[in-house]
CSV table of C-alpha atoms in Angstrom, one decimal:
chain,number,residue,atom,x,y,z
A,1,MET,CA,13.5,-5.1,25.0
A,2,ASP,CA,12.1,-9.2,24.3
A,3,ASP,CA,8.1,-8.7,25.5
A,4,ILE,CA,7.2,-5.7,23.7
A,5,ILE,CA,3.2,-4.5,23.1
A,6,ILE,CA,3.0,-1.9,20.9
A,7,LEU,CA,-0.6,-0.1,19.6
A,8,GLY,CA,-0.5,0.7,16.3
A,9,ILE,CA,-3.6,3.5,14.5
A,10,GLU,CA,-3.6,3.9,10.9
A,11,SER,CA,-5.6,6.6,9.9
A,12,SER,CA,-4.0,7.7,6.6
A,13,CYS,CA,-6.9,7.4,4.4
A,14,ASP,CA,-10.5,5.9,4.5
A,15,ASP,CA,-9.5,3.4,6.9
A,16,THR,CA,-9.4,3.5,10.7
A,17,SER,CA,-7.4,1.0,11.9
A,18,ALA,CA,-6.9,-0.1,15.0
A,19,ALA,CA,-3.7,-3.3,15.5
A,20,VAL,CA,-2.0,-5.3,19.0
A,21,LEU,CA,1.6,-6.4,19.1
A,22,HIS,CA,3.9,-8.5,20.6
A,23,ASN,CA,7.1,-8.2,19.4
A,24,THR,CA,6.2,-8.5,15.8
A,25,THR,CA,3.0,-11.2,16.6
A,26,LEU,CA,0.0,-9.8,15.7
A,27,LEU,CA,-2.6,-10.4,18.2
A,28,SER,CA,-5.7,-8.3,16.9
A,29,SER,CA,-6.7,-6.5,14.2
A,30,VAL,CA,-9.1,-4.6,13.2
A,31,ILE,CA,-10.6,-2.2,10.4
A,32,ALA,CA,-13.6,0.1,10.2
A,33,SER,CA,-13.9,1.1,6.6
A,34,GLN,CA,-16.0,3.8,4.8
A,35,ALA,CA,-18.3,3.1,2.2
A,36,VAL,CA,-19.6,6.0,2.4
A,37,HIS,CA,-17.0,7.2,-1.3
A,38,GLU,CA,-18.2,4.4,-3.0
A,39,LYS,CA,-21.3,7.1,-4.6
A,40,TYR,CA,-18.8,9.9,-5.4
A,41,GLY,CA,-15.8,7.8,-7.2
A,42,GLY,CA,-13.4,8.5,-4.4
A,43,VAL,CA,-12.6,9.4,-1.1
A,44,ILE,CA,-13.7,12.9,0.0
A,45,PRO,CA,-11.3,13.9,2.6
A,46,GLU,CA,-13.6,15.8,4.8
A,47,LEU,CA,-16.0,12.7,4.6
A,48,ALA,CA,-13.3,10.5,5.6
A,49,SER,CA,-12.2,12.8,8.4
A,50,ARG,CA,-15.9,13.1,10.3
A,51,ALA,CA,-15.7,8.7,9.7
A,52,HIS,CA,-12.9,8.5,11.5
A,53,GLN,CA,-13.5,10.9,14.2
A,54,GLN,CA,-16.5,8.2,15.4
A,55,ASN,CA,-14.8,4.5,14.4
A,56,ILE,CA,-11.7,5.8,16.2
A,57,VAL,CA,-12.8,4.7,19.8
A,58,PRO,CA,-14.9,1.9,19.2
A,59,VAL,CA,-12.0,0.6,16.2
A,60,VAL,CA,-9.6,0.6,19.4
A,61,ASP,CA,-11.5,0.0,22.3
A,62,THR,CA,-12.4,-3.2,20.8
A,63,VAL,CA,-8.6,-5.0,19.6
A,64,LEU,CA,-7.7,-4.0,22.9
A,65,LYS,CA,-10.4,-6.6,23.8
A,66,GLU,CA,-9.7,-8.7,21.3
A,67,ALA,CA,-6.3,-9.6,22.2
A,68,GLY,CA,-6.8,-9.8,25.5
A,69,ILE,CA,-4.9,-6.7,26.9
A,70,THR,CA,-6.1,-3.6,28.6
A,71,ILE,CA,-4.4,-0.1,28.1
A,72,ASP,CA,-2.0,0.2,30.7
A,73,LYS,CA,0.5,-2.9,29.5
A,74,VAL,CA,0.8,-1.1,26.6
A,75,ASP,CA,4.3,-0.4,26.0
A,76,ALA,CA,4.2,1.8,23.0
A,77,ILE,CA,1.3,3.7,20.9
A,78,ALA,CA,2.6,3.0,17.3
A,79,PHE,CA,0.6,6.1,15.2
A,80,THR,CA,0.7,7.6,11.2
A,81,ARG,CA,2.1,10.6,11.3
A,82,GLY,CA,2.5,10.6,7.3
A,83,PRO,CA,2.1,10.8,4.3
A,84,GLY,CA,-2.4,10.5,3.6
A,85,LEU,CA,-5.3,13.1,4.0
A,86,LEU,CA,-4.4,15.2,6.7
A,87,GLY,CA,-7.7,15.5,8.7
A,88,SER,CA,-7.9,11.5,8.4
A,89,LEU,CA,-3.6,12.2,9.8
A,90,MET,CA,-5.1,14.5,12.1
A,91,VAL,CA,-7.7,12.3,14.4
A,92,GLY,CA,-5.2,9.2,14.4
A,93,THR,CA,-2.8,11.7,15.8
A,94,SER,CA,-4.8,13.7,17.9
A,95,PHE,CA,-6.0,10.5,19.1
A,96,ALA,CA,-2.6,8.8,19.5
A,97,LYS,CA,-1.3,11.9,21.7
A,98,GLY,CA,-4.3,11.9,23.7
A,99,LEU,CA,-4.2,8.5,25.0
A,100,SER,CA,-0.3,8.9,25.6
A,101,ILE,CA,-1.0,11.5,27.4
A,102,ALA,CA,-3.8,10.0,29.6
A,103,ASN,CA,-2.2,6.4,29.9
A,104,ASN,CA,1.8,7.9,30.5
A,105,ILE,CA,2.4,5.8,27.5
A,106,PRO,CA,5.7,6.5,24.6
A,107,MET,CA,4.5,7.3,21.6
A,108,VAL,CA,6.0,6.3,17.7
A,109,GLU,CA,5.1,8.0,14.7
A,110,VAL,CA,4.8,6.6,11.5
A,111,ASN,CA,6.0,6.8,8.3
A,112,HIS,CA,2.5,5.0,6.0
A,113,LEU,CA,4.9,3.6,3.0
A,114,HIS,CA,7.6,2.4,5.6
A,115,GLY,CA,4.5,0.1,7.2
A,116,HIS,CA,3.5,-1.5,3.6
A,117,ILE,CA,7.8,-2.4,3.4
A,118,LEU,CA,7.9,-3.3,6.3
A,119,SER,CA,4.1,-5.3,6.8
A,120,HIS,CA,6.2,-8.7,5.8
A,121,PHE,CA,7.9,-8.4,9.3
A,122,VAL,CA,4.7,-9.1,10.8
A,123,ASP,CA,4.0,-13.3,12.0
A,124,LEU,CA,0.9,-14.8,13.0
A,125,PRO,CA,0.2,-15.4,16.3
A,126,ASP,CA,0.0,-19.5,15.1
A,127,ARG,CA,2.9,-19.9,12.0
A,128,GLU,CA,5.4,-17.1,11.5
A,129,LEU,CA,5.3,-16.3,8.0
A,130,PRO,CA,8.9,-16.4,5.7
A,131,HIS,CA,10.2,-12.8,5.5
A,132,PRO,CA,12.7,-11.1,3.0
A,133,GLN,CA,16.6,-10.8,4.3
A,134,TYR,CA,18.3,-7.4,4.1
A,135,PRO,CA,19.4,-6.0,1.9
A,136,PHE,CA,15.6,-6.8,-0.8
A,137,LEU,CA,13.6,-5.2,-3.0
A,138,CYS,CA,10.7,-3.6,-2.6
A,139,LEU,CA,7.9,-2.9,-5.2
A,140,LEU,CA,5.4,-0.4,-3.4
A,141,VAL,CA,2.4,0.1,-5.1
A,142,SER,CA,-0.4,1.3,-4.0
A,143,GLY,CA,-3.2,4.2,-5.8
A,144,GLY,CA,-0.6,7.4,-4.2
A,145,HIS,CA,2.9,6.1,-5.1
A,146,THR,CA,4.7,3.5,-7.3
A,147,GLN,CA,8.2,3.0,-6.2
A,148,ILE,CA,11.2,0.1,-5.9
A,149,VAL,CA,12.7,0.4,-2.3
A,150,LYS,CA,16.1,-0.8,-2.2
A,151,VAL,CA,15.5,-1.9,1.9
A,152,ASP,CA,19.4,-2.2,3.9
A,153,ALA,CA,17.5,-1.9,7.4
A,154,PRO,CA,14.1,-0.8,9.1
A,155,ASP,CA,15.7,2.2,9.3
A,156,LYS,CA,17.7,2.4,6.0
A,157,MET,CA,15.7,2.3,3.3
A,158,GLU,CA,16.5,4.3,-0.2
A,159,ILE,CA,14.0,4.4,-3.4
A,160,VAL,CA,15.6,4.1,-6.5
A,161,GLY,CA,12.8,4.4,-8.6
A,162,THR,CA,9.4,5.9,-8.1
A,163,THR,CA,6.7,7.6,-10.0
A,164,ILE,CA,7.1,11.1,-12.3
A,165,ASP,CA,3.1,11.3,-12.7
A,166,ASP,CA,0.9,9.4,-12.3
A,167,ALA,CA,0.9,5.9,-9.6
A,168,ALA,CA,-0.5,3.0,-11.1
A,169,GLY,CA,-3.1,2.3,-8.9
A,170,GLU,CA,-4.5,6.4,-9.7
A,171,ALA,CA,-4.2,5.0,-13.3
A,172,LEU,CA,-6.0,1.5,-13.0
A,173,ASP,CA,-8.8,4.1,-10.9
A,174,LYS,CA,-9.2,6.5,-13.3
A,175,CYS,CA,-8.8,4.3,-16.6
A,176,ALA,CA,-11.7,2.1,-14.7
A,177,LYS,CA,-13.9,5.7,-14.2
A,178,VAL,CA,-13.8,6.3,-17.9
A,179,MET,CA,-15.3,2.7,-17.9
A,180,GLY,CA,-18.0,3.4,-15.8
A,181,LEU,CA,-16.9,0.7,-13.3
A,182,PRO,CA,-17.2,1.1,-9.5
A,183,TYR,CA,-15.5,2.9,-6.7
A,184,PRO,CA,-12.8,1.3,-6.4
A,185,GLY,CA,-11.9,0.6,-10.3
A,186,GLY,CA,-8.8,-1.8,-9.4
A,187,PRO,CA,-9.7,-4.7,-7.9
A,188,VAL,CA,-13.5,-4.5,-11.0
A,189,ILE,CA,-10.6,-4.4,-13.0
A,190,ASP,CA,-8.6,-7.2,-11.6
A,191,ARG,CA,-11.7,-9.6,-11.8
A,192,LEU,CA,-13.6,-8.6,-15.0
A,193,ALA,CA,-9.3,-9.1,-16.9
A,194,LYS,CA,-9.9,-12.4,-15.4
A,195,GLU,CA,-12.4,-12.7,-18.7
A,196,GLY,CA,-10.5,-10.7,-21.2
A,197,ASP,CA,-8.4,-11.2,-23.8
A,198,LYS,CA,-4.8,-9.3,-22.9
A,199,ASP,CA,-3.8,-8.5,-26.6
A,200,ALA,CA,-6.9,-7.0,-27.7
A,201,PHE,CA,-5.8,-3.5,-27.2
A,202,LYS,CA,-2.4,-2.3,-27.3
A,203,PHE,CA,-1.7,0.9,-25.2
A,204,ALA,CA,1.3,2.9,-25.6
A,205,LYS,CA,4.2,2.1,-22.9
A,206,PRO,CA,6.9,4.6,-21.5
A,207,ARG,CA,10.3,5.4,-22.4
A,208,VAL,CA,11.8,6.3,-18.7
A,209,GLU,CA,15.5,6.1,-18.2
A,210,GLY,CA,16.7,4.4,-15.1
A,211,PHE,CA,14.2,2.9,-12.4
A,212,ASN,CA,11.6,5.2,-12.4
A,213,TYR,CA,7.7,5.2,-13.6
A,214,SER,CA,5.1,7.1,-16.0
A,215,PHE,CA,1.7,5.9,-16.3
A,216,SER,CA,0.2,9.4,-17.8
A,217,GLY,CA,0.9,8.7,-21.3
A,218,LEU,CA,-0.5,5.1,-20.6
A,219,LYS,CA,-3.7,6.6,-19.4
A,220,THR,CA,-4.1,9.6,-22.1
A,221,SER,CA,-3.5,5.9,-24.8
A,222,PHE,CA,-6.5,4.2,-23.1
A,223,LEU,CA,-8.1,7.1,-23.1
A,224,TYR,CA,-7.7,8.2,-26.8
A,225,THR,CA,-8.9,4.1,-28.1
A,226,LEU,CA,-12.1,5.0,-26.0
A,227,ARG,CA,-12.8,8.3,-27.4
A,228,ASP,CA,-12.1,7.2,-31.2
A,229,GLN,CA,-13.5,3.7,-31.0
A,230,VAL,CA,-16.7,5.2,-28.9
A,231,ALA,CA,-17.3,7.5,-32.0
A,232,VAL,CA,-18.0,4.9,-34.3
A,233,ASP,CA,-20.1,2.5,-31.9
A,234,PRO,CA,-21.4,3.8,-28.5
A,235,ASP,CA,-22.0,0.7,-27.2
A,236,PHE,CA,-17.7,0.1,-27.9
A,237,ILE,CA,-17.2,0.0,-23.7
A,238,GLU,CA,-19.7,-2.7,-22.6
A,239,LYS,CA,-19.3,-4.7,-25.5
A,240,ASN,CA,-15.4,-4.9,-24.8
A,241,LYS,CA,-14.9,-4.7,-21.5
A,242,ALA,CA,-13.6,-7.9,-20.2
A,243,ASP,CA,-10.4,-7.5,-23.1
A,244,LEU,CA,-10.6,-3.4,-22.0
A,245,CYS,CA,-9.7,-4.5,-18.0
A,246,ALA,CA,-7.2,-6.7,-19.4
A,247,SER,CA,-5.9,-5.1,-21.8
A,248,LEU,CA,-5.0,-2.0,-19.7
A,249,LEU,CA,-4.3,-4.3,-16.5
A,250,TYR,CA,-1.9,-7.1,-18.5
A,251,THR,CA,0.2,-3.6,-20.2
A,252,VAL,CA,0.6,-1.4,-16.1
A,253,VAL,CA,2.2,-5.2,-14.9
A,254,ASP,CA,4.3,-5.0,-17.7
A,255,ILE,CA,5.8,-2.2,-16.7
A,256,LEU,CA,6.1,-2.3,-13.3
A,257,ALA,CA,8.0,-6.0,-13.5
A,258,ASP,CA,10.1,-4.9,-16.5
A,259,LYS,CA,11.4,-1.9,-13.7
A,260,LEU,CA,12.1,-4.3,-11.0
A,261,VAL,CA,13.7,-6.8,-12.9
A,262,LYS,CA,16.3,-4.4,-14.3
A,263,ALA,CA,16.5,-3.2,-10.5
A,264,SER,CA,17.4,-7.1,-9.7
A,265,LYS,CA,20.1,-6.9,-11.9
A,266,GLN,CA,21.7,-3.6,-11.1
A,267,PHE,CA,21.7,-4.2,-7.8
A,268,GLY,CA,22.4,-8.0,-7.5
A,269,ILE,CA,19.1,-8.5,-5.0
A,270,LYS,CA,17.6,-11.8,-5.1
A,271,ASP,CA,15.1,-11.1,-2.3
A,272,ILE,CA,12.3,-9.2,-4.0
A,273,ALA,CA,8.8,-8.3,-1.9
A,274,LEU,CA,6.0,-6.3,-3.4
A,275,GLY,CA,3.8,-4.5,-1.1
A,276,GLY,CA,0.3,-1.5,-1.5
A,277,GLY,CA,-2.6,-2.2,-1.7
A,278,VAL,CA,-2.3,-2.9,-5.6
A,279,SER,CA,-0.2,-5.7,-4.5
A,280,ALA,CA,-3.2,-7.5,-4.2
A,281,ASN,CA,-3.8,-7.6,-8.0
A,282,SER,CA,-3.8,-11.8,-9.0
A,283,ALA,CA,-2.1,-10.6,-12.6
A,284,LEU,CA,0.9,-8.4,-11.1
A,285,ARG,CA,1.4,-11.3,-8.1
A,286,ALA,CA,0.9,-13.9,-10.3
A,287,ARG,CA,3.7,-12.0,-12.6
A,288,ILE,CA,6.3,-11.3,-9.8
A,289,GLU,CA,5.6,-14.9,-9.5
A,290,ALA,CA,6.6,-15.9,-12.6
A,291,GLU,CA,9.8,-13.6,-12.7
A,292,GLY,CA,10.8,-14.8,-9.3
A,293,LYS,CA,10.9,-18.5,-11.0
A,294,ARG,CA,12.6,-17.0,-13.7
A,295,HIS,CA,15.2,-15.5,-12.6
A,296,HIS,CA,15.4,-16.9,-9.1
A,297,TRP,CA,14.7,-14.5,-6.9
A,298,ARG,CA,13.2,-15.0,-3.5
A,299,THR,CA,9.6,-13.4,-3.6
A,300,PHE,CA,8.1,-12.3,-0.1
A,301,LEU,CA,4.4,-11.2,-1.6
A,302,PRO,CA,1.5,-9.5,1.6
A,303,GLU,CA,-1.0,-12.2,2.9
A,304,LEU,CA,-4.2,-10.1,1.3
A,305,LYS,CA,-5.5,-8.6,5.0
A,306,PHE,CA,-1.9,-7.0,5.1
A,307,THR,CA,-2.2,-5.2,1.2
A,308,THR,CA,-4.3,-3.0,2.4
A,309,ASP,CA,-4.1,0.3,4.3
A,310,ASN,CA,-3.3,-1.7,8.3
A,311,ALA,CA,-2.6,-1.1,11.3
A,312,ALA,CA,-1.1,-4.1,11.3
A,313,MET,CA,2.0,-3.0,9.6
A,314,ILE,CA,2.8,0.5,11.7
A,315,ALA,CA,3.4,-1.3,14.6
A,316,VAL,CA,5.7,-3.5,13.3
A,317,ALA,CA,6.7,-0.4,12.1
A,318,GLY,CA,6.5,1.2,15.7
A,319,TYR,CA,8.4,-1.8,17.1
A,320,TYR,CA,11.7,-1.3,14.9
A,321,ARG,CA,11.5,2.8,16.0
A,322,TYR,CA,10.6,2.1,20.1
A,323,LEU,CA,13.8,-1.1,20.2
A,324,ARG,CA,15.9,2.0,19.0
A,325,GLY,CA,14.8,4.3,21.1
A,326,GLU,CA,13.6,7.0,18.4
A,327,LEU,CA,10.1,7.9,20.4
A,328,ALA,CA,7.5,11.0,19.0
A,329,THR,CA,7.0,14.4,20.6
A,330,LEU,CA,3.9,15.6,21.4
A,331,ASP,CA,4.6,18.8,19.5
A,332,LEU,CA,4.5,17.1,16.3
A,333,THR,CA,1.7,17.9,13.5
A,334,PRO,CA,0.8,15.2,10.7
A,335,ILE,CA,2.5,15.2,7.2
A,336,ALA,CA,0.6,15.2,4.0
A,337,ARG,CA,3.4,15.0,1.6
A,338,TYR,CA,6.1,11.9,1.3
A,339,GLU,CA,8.3,14.5,0.4
A,340,GLU,CA,7.8,16.5,3.5
A,341,MET,CA,9.0,13.4,5.5
A,342,VAL,CA,11.9,12.8,3.9
């Protein structure tokens, strides 16, 4: 099995994506984003699933044409089974089933979060990217999940730390919304934080045992600060927006990095990877690189195009499952919650 073509399909949230891989080398990738959610300040599940229905056929058609691959050359269809929005997942799952039946192509189901972790093994046509060696630790940070995962092999992953309440990205988005920032708030906070003073405000940091995270206390501390200050000065947020963003963001980064350093020391692992949508954050990337130099890590930061939800990561995760002969059956259904997939 040295010449495998994988078609990946990702539809877990609000981006419809397809990608084609030749083994682990990316031939083409297409993503259709949904701007419809911006005015609502968050993803509306029903609107997301309707947009997926409109986008998935042209997205898959385009990605095959750009790869120069006809459907009969595809060895397997990898698709996101979960976790994610149930309606969105249903569109991708149903399309994969239909394509599989119509063209007699086997399917491979993929855990969305495993895709983020294994995105570090996607290569580009013009160069092979650096890959972590097993075992490695992956700090997986997104709007819905914050985890430290010990990765011993593509099919052997152990969550050693996870959030017990809000995810890091979720906390940033909620705080951004209170400040009146546009959705999604994380990238806006990242941009404004570069203009602010990270030491201007002090927010609460959690005291959680082990490698687990908590961000609800930080969020509450942030909201109380705004409430108290706005009561005195109604223009407080506008006057201090950059400093608020900087102080908030660097507190989140401190929390994330501190636990990761502890996990690296306990497990004796120095190959450290970053994954998930929040891995695009410039402050977090800089901090992980700085910790890497301090602790002599080999750090692996995903290229920005592999940080957000994309089908290339689904295709590479599907590639490894295909090699193991782990094919999906037509009677499976999508799964919204991560806990139900384990």
